XYZ file of N, CA, C and O in Angstrom:
664
model
N 176.199 106.413 136.305
C 176.880 105.604 135.300
C 176.219 105.836 133.941
O 175.011 105.703 133.807
N 177.024 106.200 132.969
C 176.552 106.329 131.596
C 177.041 105.118 130.815
O 178.229 104.802 130.857
N 176.131 104.461 130.113
C 176.479 103.261 129.344
C 176.352 103.554 127.854
O 175.337 104.065 127.403
N 177.430 103.220 127.126
C 177.523 103.509 125.696
C 177.775 102.215 124.923
O 178.648 101.434 125.282
N 177.018 102.017 123.842
C 177.181 100.856 122.988
C 177.587 101.302 121.593
O 176.921 102.156 120.987
N 178.688 100.741 121.060
C 179.140 101.006 119.705
C 178.655 99.879 118.817
O 178.766 98.702 119.199
N 178.134 100.200 117.625
C 177.524 99.192 116.768
C 178.080 99.287 115.350
O 178.137 100.361 114.753
N 178.500 98.107 114.821
C 178.855 97.999 113.399
C 178.170 96.753 112.850
O 177.185 96.290 113.428
N 178.646 96.218 111.757
C 177.965 95.096 111.112
C 178.184 93.771 111.841
O 177.246 93.168 112.342
N 179.430 93.311 111.889
C 179.713 92.005 112.469
C 180.351 92.037 113.842
O 180.605 90.996 114.438
N 180.679 93.232 114.323
C 181.301 93.404 115.647
C 182.686 92.780 115.718
O 183.065 92.220 116.737
N 183.438 92.877 114.576
C 184.822 92.375 114.620
C 185.857 93.414 114.164
O 187.053 93.131 114.270
N 185.442 94.546 113.674
C 186.413 95.571 113.220
C 186.149 96.912 113.881
O 186.838 97.300 114.823
N 185.163 97.633 113.379
C 184.960 99.017 113.799
C 184.461 99.166 115.232
O 185.066 99.910 116.034
N 183.362 98.510 115.587
C 182.814 98.722 116.930
C 183.716 98.185 118.041
O 183.843 98.846 119.069
N 184.394 97.022 117.892
C 185.300 96.636 118.959
C 186.528 97.563 119.050
O 187.073 97.749 120.144
N 186.934 98.134 117.933
C 188.027 99.101 117.977
C 187.601 100.313 118.771
O 188.346 100.784 119.661
N 186.400 100.824 118.512
C 185.893 101.972 119.298
C 185.780 101.596 120.769
O 186.145 102.383 121.644
N 185.287 100.391 121.050
C 185.171 99.939 122.427
C 186.534 99.891 123.100
O 186.720 100.352 124.232
N 187.536 99.306 122.420
C 188.869 99.184 122.995
C 189.518 100.532 123.249
O 190.140 100.759 124.306
N 189.384 101.451 122.310
C 189.924 102.805 122.482
C 189.211 103.483 123.654
O 189.856 104.097 124.517
N 187.893 103.365 123.705
C 187.125 103.997 124.778
C 187.512 103.409 126.134
O 187.695 104.160 127.097
N 187.640 102.104 126.210
C 188.044 101.484 127.485
C 189.396 102.033 127.969
O 189.566 102.340 129.139
N 190.324 102.161 127.035
C 191.656 102.704 127.364
C 191.543 104.139 127.875
O 192.137 104.491 128.908
N 190.811 104.972 127.154
C 190.674 106.379 127.540
C 189.920 106.529 128.869
O 190.227 107.413 129.652
N 188.931 105.676 129.095
C 188.186 105.721 130.364
C 189.126 105.362 131.513
O 189.139 106.040 132.545
N 189.904 104.323 131.328
C 190.839 103.885 132.383
C 191.916 104.937 132.644
O 192.159 105.313 133.791
N 192.548 105.430 131.582
C 193.647 106.378 131.769
C 193.143 107.775 132.149
O 193.888 108.559 132.717
N 191.873 108.051 131.860
C 191.309 109.361 132.186
C 190.587 109.413 133.518
O 189.969 110.425 133.854
N 190.637 108.324 134.272
C 189.992 108.314 135.581
C 188.475 108.325 135.523
O 187.822 108.811 136.451
N 187.904 107.814 134.453
C 186.445 107.825 134.272
C 185.800 106.482 134.611
O 184.586 106.329 134.469
N 186.609 105.529 135.079
C 186.059 104.236 135.466
C 185.013 104.436 136.565
O 185.166 105.262 137.440
N 183.928 103.676 136.485
C 182.854 103.830 137.442
C 181.839 104.880 137.051
O 180.759 104.965 137.619
N 182.207 105.710 136.066
C 181.275 106.744 135.587
C 180.760 106.468 134.177
O 179.664 106.872 133.813
N 181.606 105.788 133.375
C 181.239 105.475 131.993
C 181.585 104.017 131.715
O 182.677 103.556 132.037
N 180.644 103.321 131.115
C 180.839 101.909 130.747
C 180.563 101.778 129.256
O 179.633 102.402 128.728
N 181.368 100.952 128.564
C 181.203 100.784 127.110
C 181.132 99.306 126.753
O 181.638 98.440 127.475
N 180.503 99.055 125.603
C 180.393 97.710 125.036
C 180.241 97.915 123.537
O 180.140 99.053 123.048
N 180.211 96.796 122.799
C 179.977 96.876 121.354
C 179.162 95.684 120.906
O 179.099 94.660 121.591
N 178.549 95.843 119.734
C 177.706 94.777 119.170
C 177.633 94.959 117.661
O 178.015 96.003 117.122
N 177.120 93.935 116.984
C 176.938 93.990 115.539
C 175.481 93.887 115.166
O 174.701 93.251 115.889
N 175.119 94.469 114.041
C 173.741 94.352 113.564
C 173.460 92.947 113.030
O 172.306 92.538 112.943
N 174.511 92.225 112.682
C 174.399 90.856 112.171
C 175.112 89.894 113.127
O 176.038 90.297 113.820
N 174.718 88.642 113.108
C 175.298 87.650 114.001
C 176.331 86.739 113.359
O 176.585 85.648 113.857
N 176.964 87.202 112.269
C 177.918 86.367 111.537
C 179.079 85.851 112.391
O 179.592 84.781 112.157
N 179.530 86.651 113.339
C 180.778 86.352 114.052
C 180.594 86.206 115.560
O 181.554 86.339 116.313
N 179.372 85.918 116.020
C 179.096 85.842 117.458
C 180.107 84.912 118.138
O 180.370 83.808 117.673
N 180.697 85.407 119.218
C 181.651 84.645 120.000
C 183.094 84.745 119.528
O 184.004 84.299 120.215
N 183.315 85.339 118.360
C 184.674 85.460 117.821
C 185.380 86.694 118.369
O 184.760 87.694 118.693
N 186.704 86.604 118.409
C 187.537 87.742 118.761
C 187.535 88.731 117.591
O 187.195 88.362 116.454
N 187.928 89.972 117.831
C 188.034 90.922 116.728
C 188.987 90.415 115.638
O 189.882 89.605 115.899
N 188.789 90.911 114.438
C 189.633 90.582 113.294
C 191.105 90.703 113.698
O 191.481 91.684 114.356
N 191.942 89.734 113.330
C 193.367 89.802 113.704
C 194.061 91.091 113.269
O 194.944 91.589 113.963
N 193.652 91.636 112.123
C 194.253 92.890 111.670
C 193.853 94.044 112.568
O 194.678 94.908 112.909
N 192.581 94.069 112.999
C 192.137 95.115 113.929
C 192.919 95.010 115.222
O 193.354 96.021 115.791
N 193.106 93.782 115.723
C 193.870 93.591 116.951
C 195.322 94.042 116.799
O 195.871 94.695 117.689
N 195.928 93.679 115.684
C 197.339 94.005 115.445
C 197.551 95.531 115.422
O 198.423 96.050 116.099
N 196.743 96.224 114.646
C 196.904 97.669 114.526
C 196.551 98.380 115.830
O 197.210 99.348 116.208
N 195.551 97.875 116.533
C 195.194 98.469 117.835
C 196.321 98.276 118.833
O 196.689 99.208 119.555
N 196.897 97.085 118.878
C 197.977 96.803 119.824
C 199.195 97.683 119.549
O 199.890 98.100 120.494
N 199.435 98.001 118.299
C 200.552 98.899 117.958
C 200.395 100.273 118.572
O 201.361 100.990 118.770
N 199.152 100.633 118.899
C 198.884 101.919 119.557
C 198.571 101.774 121.050
O 198.185 102.726 121.688
N 198.692 100.557 121.551
C 198.498 100.329 122.978
C 197.096 99.936 123.391
O 196.768 99.977 124.578
N 196.261 99.533 122.454
C 194.885 99.108 122.766
C 194.784 97.603 122.610
O 195.026 97.076 121.523
N 194.397 96.927 123.660
C 194.279 95.467 123.637
C 192.824 95.074 123.394
O 191.965 95.277 124.257
N 192.557 94.495 122.246
C 191.205 94.063 121.877
C 191.018 92.566 122.067
O 189.928 92.040 121.819
N 192.065 91.866 122.495
C 192.041 90.396 122.512
C 190.961 89.788 123.388
O 190.515 88.667 123.128
N 190.543 90.453 124.415
C 189.524 89.911 125.319
C 188.101 90.149 124.875
O 187.162 89.638 125.482
N 187.911 90.914 123.814
C 186.559 91.226 123.334
C 186.025 90.089 122.475
O 186.787 89.407 121.786
N 184.713 89.875 122.512
C 184.059 88.858 121.709
C 182.829 89.454 121.035
O 182.067 90.200 121.667
N 182.638 89.090 119.782
C 181.526 89.613 119.014
C 180.185 89.120 119.556
O 180.073 87.983 120.023
N 179.222 90.006 119.507
C 177.849 89.654 119.866
C 176.914 90.426 118.961
O 177.291 91.413 118.342
N 175.683 89.961 118.892
C 174.675 90.620 118.058
C 173.872 91.598 118.892
O 173.568 91.330 120.062
N 173.544 92.716 118.302
C 172.679 93.717 118.913
C 171.352 93.069 119.301
O 170.761 92.312 118.517
N 170.888 93.353 120.522
C 169.649 92.785 121.012
C 168.669 93.885 121.389
O 169.075 95.000 121.694
N 167.411 93.549 121.405
C 166.364 94.508 121.727
C 166.614 95.166 123.087
O 166.437 96.367 123.256
N 167.071 94.399 124.058
C 167.290 94.943 125.398
C 168.407 95.989 125.437
O 168.449 96.815 126.344
N 169.307 95.961 124.446
C 170.384 96.961 124.401
C 169.836 98.383 124.336
O 170.409 99.309 124.929
N 168.739 98.562 123.646
C 168.169 99.909 123.502
C 167.668 100.449 124.838
O 167.682 101.647 125.068
N 167.249 99.559 125.693
C 166.785 99.963 127.035
C 167.951 100.126 127.990
O 167.976 101.048 128.806
N 168.951 99.260 127.901
C 170.036 99.229 128.880
C 171.132 100.258 128.639
O 171.839 100.610 129.586
N 171.310 100.713 127.402
C 172.375 101.672 127.097
C 171.813 103.068 126.925
O 170.754 103.270 126.341
N 172.548 104.043 127.430
C 172.146 105.453 127.344
C 172.376 106.017 125.951
O 171.637 106.875 125.512
N 173.435 105.533 125.288
C 173.752 105.921 123.922
C 174.044 104.669 123.115
O 174.821 103.814 123.565
N 173.447 104.550 121.935
C 173.699 103.432 121.030
C 174.146 104.070 119.718
O 173.345 104.697 119.021
N 175.435 103.905 119.409
C 176.069 104.668 118.337
C 176.521 103.792 117.194
O 177.388 102.924 117.361
N 175.951 104.029 116.013
C 176.325 103.302 114.820
C 177.573 103.878 114.188
O 177.841 105.084 114.272
N 178.337 103.011 113.545
C 179.566 103.443 112.863
C 179.257 104.057 111.495
O 180.060 104.843 111.002
N 178.107 103.709 110.914
C 177.730 104.350 109.653
C 176.207 104.480 109.586
O 175.483 104.000 110.459
N 175.725 105.142 108.561
C 174.292 105.406 108.420
C 173.462 104.127 108.255
O 172.313 104.056 108.684
N 174.035 103.125 107.618
C 173.340 101.851 107.472
C 173.075 101.208 108.832
O 171.978 100.680 109.067
N 174.064 101.281 109.719
C 173.852 100.758 111.064
C 172.784 101.553 111.795
O 171.918 100.983 112.472
N 172.829 102.870 111.644
C 171.853 103.731 112.294
C 170.446 103.409 111.798
O 169.500 103.321 112.592
N 170.285 103.206 110.520
C 168.954 102.867 109.971
C 168.476 101.525 110.496
O 167.303 101.376 110.846
N 169.363 100.545 110.546
C 168.988 99.235 111.096
C 168.574 99.375 112.554
O 167.560 98.792 112.987
N 169.327 100.138 113.320
C 168.998 100.353 114.734
C 167.641 101.032 114.863
O 166.838 100.657 115.731
N 167.358 102.007 114.032
C 166.054 102.685 114.092
C 164.904 101.744 113.833
O 163.835 101.854 114.436
N 165.107 100.802 112.893
C 164.054 99.835 112.591
C 163.822 98.869 113.757
O 162.686 98.468 114.018
N 164.874 98.489 114.448
C 164.790 97.523 115.528
C 164.375 98.141 116.867
O 163.792 97.482 117.712
N 164.685 99.396 117.039
C 164.534 100.080 118.330
C 163.106 100.566 118.574
O 162.510 101.208 117.707
N 162.559 100.276 119.754
C 161.248 100.860 120.107
C 161.347 102.394 120.046
O 162.339 102.970 120.489
N 160.339 103.064 119.499
C 160.396 104.514 119.326
C 160.747 105.298 120.579
O 161.400 106.330 120.501
N 160.364 104.819 121.746
C 160.639 105.541 122.986
C 162.150 105.713 123.211
O 162.578 106.660 123.864
N 162.948 104.813 122.627
C 164.392 104.872 122.817
C 165.153 105.524 121.653
O 166.383 105.599 121.675
N 164.437 105.991 120.638
C 165.105 106.613 119.485
C 166.029 107.774 119.859
O 167.065 107.945 119.212
N 165.733 108.559 120.899
C 166.664 109.631 121.260
C 168.050 109.148 121.694
O 169.001 109.936 121.755
N 168.191 107.884 121.967
C 169.489 107.322 122.378
C 170.354 106.927 121.198
O 171.518 106.579 121.384
N 169.813 106.942 119.999
C 170.526 106.492 118.802
C 171.261 107.642 118.125
O 170.768 108.771 118.106
N 172.406 107.340 117.546
C 173.142 108.349 116.811
C 174.309 107.726 116.063
O 174.560 106.518 116.132
N 175.048 108.583 115.360
C 176.276 108.189 114.695
C 177.463 108.494 115.600
O 177.544 109.591 116.159
N 178.360 107.563 115.727
C 179.540 107.713 116.572
C 180.333 108.983 116.220
O 180.719 109.753 117.101
N 180.572 109.218 114.947
C 181.446 110.331 114.550
C 180.824 111.703 114.719
O 181.490 112.712 114.513
N 179.564 111.774 115.130
C 178.991 113.078 115.410
C 179.698 113.744 116.587
O 179.573 114.952 116.800
N 180.455 112.971 117.349
C 181.170 113.499 118.508
C 182.563 113.984 118.170
O 183.244 114.564 119.024
N 183.038 113.754 116.965
C 184.360 114.218 116.552
C 184.284 115.696 116.222
O 183.636 116.089 115.263
N 184.941 116.498 116.991
C 184.915 117.939 116.752
C 186.080 118.438 115.923
O 186.215 119.638 115.685
N 186.920 117.538 115.436
C 188.132 117.965 114.716
C 187.846 118.434 113.298
O 188.624 119.197 112.736
N 186.772 117.946 112.702
C 186.482 118.291 111.312
C 187.365 117.571 110.305
O 187.302 117.839 109.117
N 188.188 116.649 110.771
C 189.122 115.928 109.911
C 188.480 114.754 109.176
O 189.048 114.277 108.187
N 187.374 114.253 109.679
C 186.839 112.996 109.184
C 185.408 113.103 108.679
O 184.676 114.022 109.028
N 185.035 112.111 107.895
C 183.653 111.982 107.424
C 182.758 111.560 108.587
O 183.228 111.170 109.645
N 181.457 111.591 108.347
C 180.472 111.235 109.387
C 180.401 109.720 109.629
O 179.892 109.295 110.659
N 180.901 108.939 108.682
C 180.818 107.500 108.792
C 182.217 106.883 108.881
O 183.125 107.290 108.163
N 182.355 105.873 109.733
C 183.594 105.134 109.850
C 183.566 104.044 108.782
O 182.689 103.167 108.807
N 184.503 104.079 107.822
C 184.470 103.086 106.731
C 184.861 101.686 107.213
O 185.682 101.552 108.123
N 184.291 100.685 106.591
C 184.587 99.300 106.953
C 185.947 98.912 106.370
O 186.124 98.916 105.163
N 186.919 98.551 107.222
C 188.252 98.193 106.729
C 188.380 96.723 106.325
O 189.423 96.308 105.823
N 187.345 95.943 106.522
C 187.438 94.486 106.404
C 188.005 94.019 105.063
O 188.848 93.126 105.020
N 187.515 94.578 103.965
C 187.954 94.117 102.648
C 189.090 94.950 102.062
O 189.524 94.723 100.934
N 189.594 95.901 102.823
C 190.666 96.749 102.326
C 192.030 96.338 102.879
O 192.194 95.273 103.464
N 192.965 97.229 102.709
C 194.328 96.979 103.166
C 194.592 97.567 104.546
O 193.671 98.056 105.214
N 195.845 97.532 104.944
C 196.241 98.012 106.279
C 195.865 99.450 106.567
O 195.541 99.802 107.704
N 195.902 100.308 105.563
C 195.594 101.722 105.782
C 194.193 101.904 106.355
O 193.942 102.811 107.136
N 193.267 101.033 105.979
C 191.904 101.132 106.487
C 191.819 100.935 107.991
O 191.066 101.633 108.662
N 192.625 100.045 108.529
C 192.601 99.817 109.975
C 193.238 100.986 110.721
O 192.786 101.353 111.796
N 194.274 101.579 110.125
C 194.867 102.795 110.718
C 193.873 103.948 110.710
O 193.760 104.685 111.700
N 193.139 104.110 109.608
C 192.143 105.171 109.521
C 191.057 104.970 110.574
O 190.646 105.930 111.238
N 190.574 103.735 110.732
C 189.554 103.444 111.739
C 190.072 103.821 113.129
O 189.356 104.437 113.921
N 191.312 103.506 113.422
C 191.893 103.867 114.711
C 191.965 105.388 114.885
O 191.651 105.909 115.947
N 192.414 106.084 113.842
C 192.461 107.557 113.904
C 191.073 108.112 114.223
O 190.907 108.975 115.099
N 190.073 107.605 113.502
C 188.705 108.090 113.696
C 188.185 107.757 115.090
O 187.557 108.594 115.742
N 188.476 106.545 115.563
C 188.018 106.143 116.896
C 188.665 106.979 117.975
O 187.998 107.386 118.947
N 189.948 107.282 117.844
C 190.596 108.126 118.845
C 189.962 109.501 118.931
O 189.666 109.999 120.020
N 189.713 110.115 117.786
C 189.085 111.437 117.773
C 187.624 111.382 118.252
O 187.201 112.214 119.058
N 186.895 110.390 117.757
C 185.493 110.262 118.152
C 185.329 109.976 119.638
O 184.461 110.553 120.299
N 186.157 109.097 120.162
C 186.067 108.747 121.586
C 186.435 109.949 122.459
O 185.753 110.212 123.459
N 187.459 110.696 122.082
C 187.799 111.882 122.865
C 186.618 112.842 122.951
O 186.272 113.341 124.030
N 185.997 113.115 121.829
C 184.840 114.004 121.804
C 183.655 113.443 122.567
O 182.973 114.141 123.305
N 183.409 112.140 122.395
C 182.306 111.472 123.081
C 182.496 111.542 124.594
O 181.574 111.928 125.321
N 183.671 111.178 125.081
C 183.900 111.177 126.525
C 183.851 112.593 127.100
O 183.344 112.795 128.188
N 184.321 113.578 126.326
C 184.205 114.959 126.769
C 182.763 115.391 126.878
O 182.362 116.033 127.856
N 181.954 115.012 125.909
C 180.529 115.365 125.910
C 179.816 114.695 127.078
O 179.048 115.338 127.801
N 180.057 113.403 127.248
C 179.390 112.663 128.326
C 179.815 113.193 129.697
O 178.986 113.373 130.583
N 181.104 113.469 129.862
C 181.595 114.001 131.138
C 180.980 115.349 131.454
O 180.610 115.635 132.587
N 180.825 116.189 130.435
C 180.240 117.519 130.620
C 178.755 117.443 130.986
O 178.262 118.271 131.747
N 178.072 116.433 130.444
C 176.634 116.284 130.715
C 176.369 115.651 132.072
O 175.278 115.797 132.598
N 177.340 114.950 132.603
C 177.134 114.276 133.883
C 176.654 112.863 133.688
O 176.176 112.493 132.621
N 176.794 112.085 134.740
C 176.407 110.670 134.642
C 174.892 110.517 134.639
O 174.172 111.353 135.166
N 174.456 109.445 134.017
C 173.050 109.127 133.989
C 172.272 109.842 132.904
O 171.078 109.625 132.756
N 172.929 110.710 132.120
C 172.229 111.379 131.028
C 171.818 110.327 130.006
O 172.629 109.524 129.572
N 170.571 110.335 129.616
C 170.049 109.347 128.683
C 169.795 110.000 127.340
O 169.128 111.029 127.259
N 170.363 109.416 126.306
C 170.091 109.892 124.966
C 170.963 111.063 124.569
O 171.757 111.599 125.347
N 170.804 111.457 123.312
C 171.632 112.507 122.751
C 171.186 113.897 123.157
O 171.948 114.844 123.036
N 169.986 114.020 123.687
C 169.523 115.331 124.131
C 169.915 115.605 125.574
O 169.719 116.698 126.075
N 170.460 114.556 126.262
C 170.885 114.715 127.637
C 169.759 114.579 128.642
O 169.941 114.828 129.816
N 168.593 114.152 128.169
C 167.459 114.006 129.090
C 167.473 112.686 129.804
O 168.095 111.771 129.428
């Protein structure tokens, strides 16, 4: 079993969108039981809340149901329990590096490093203060990033820890 955690700021837009897309692809791709995903935020502003209604609306239009997800804050134990801890932007990655015990640093990375399409930037932009196009862009990026991530994880085999596959 490979466990992957997606991390953004408040865990109500980007990271739950990535989690919802990944859950869908895992289920439809027959990867259940081999890959498990979750999401968290670097801040605890929205703990216990459902994803942003706009994120839910745009995700549902593409067949991803985010309604059952609830925001939580990144915890120290996450670095031990998850094989990959992936930030949506460099700020999240830096925060994770500061919080994470050095022994687990190889498990940290940027989510979009797995997108092999070359269509997108390395960071998933925060759609919270923008318009509808931002939520569509986040979905586009999550679909591409998740496809690449699941392909990479499947190729490495289950139980691979960290980005080096060790």
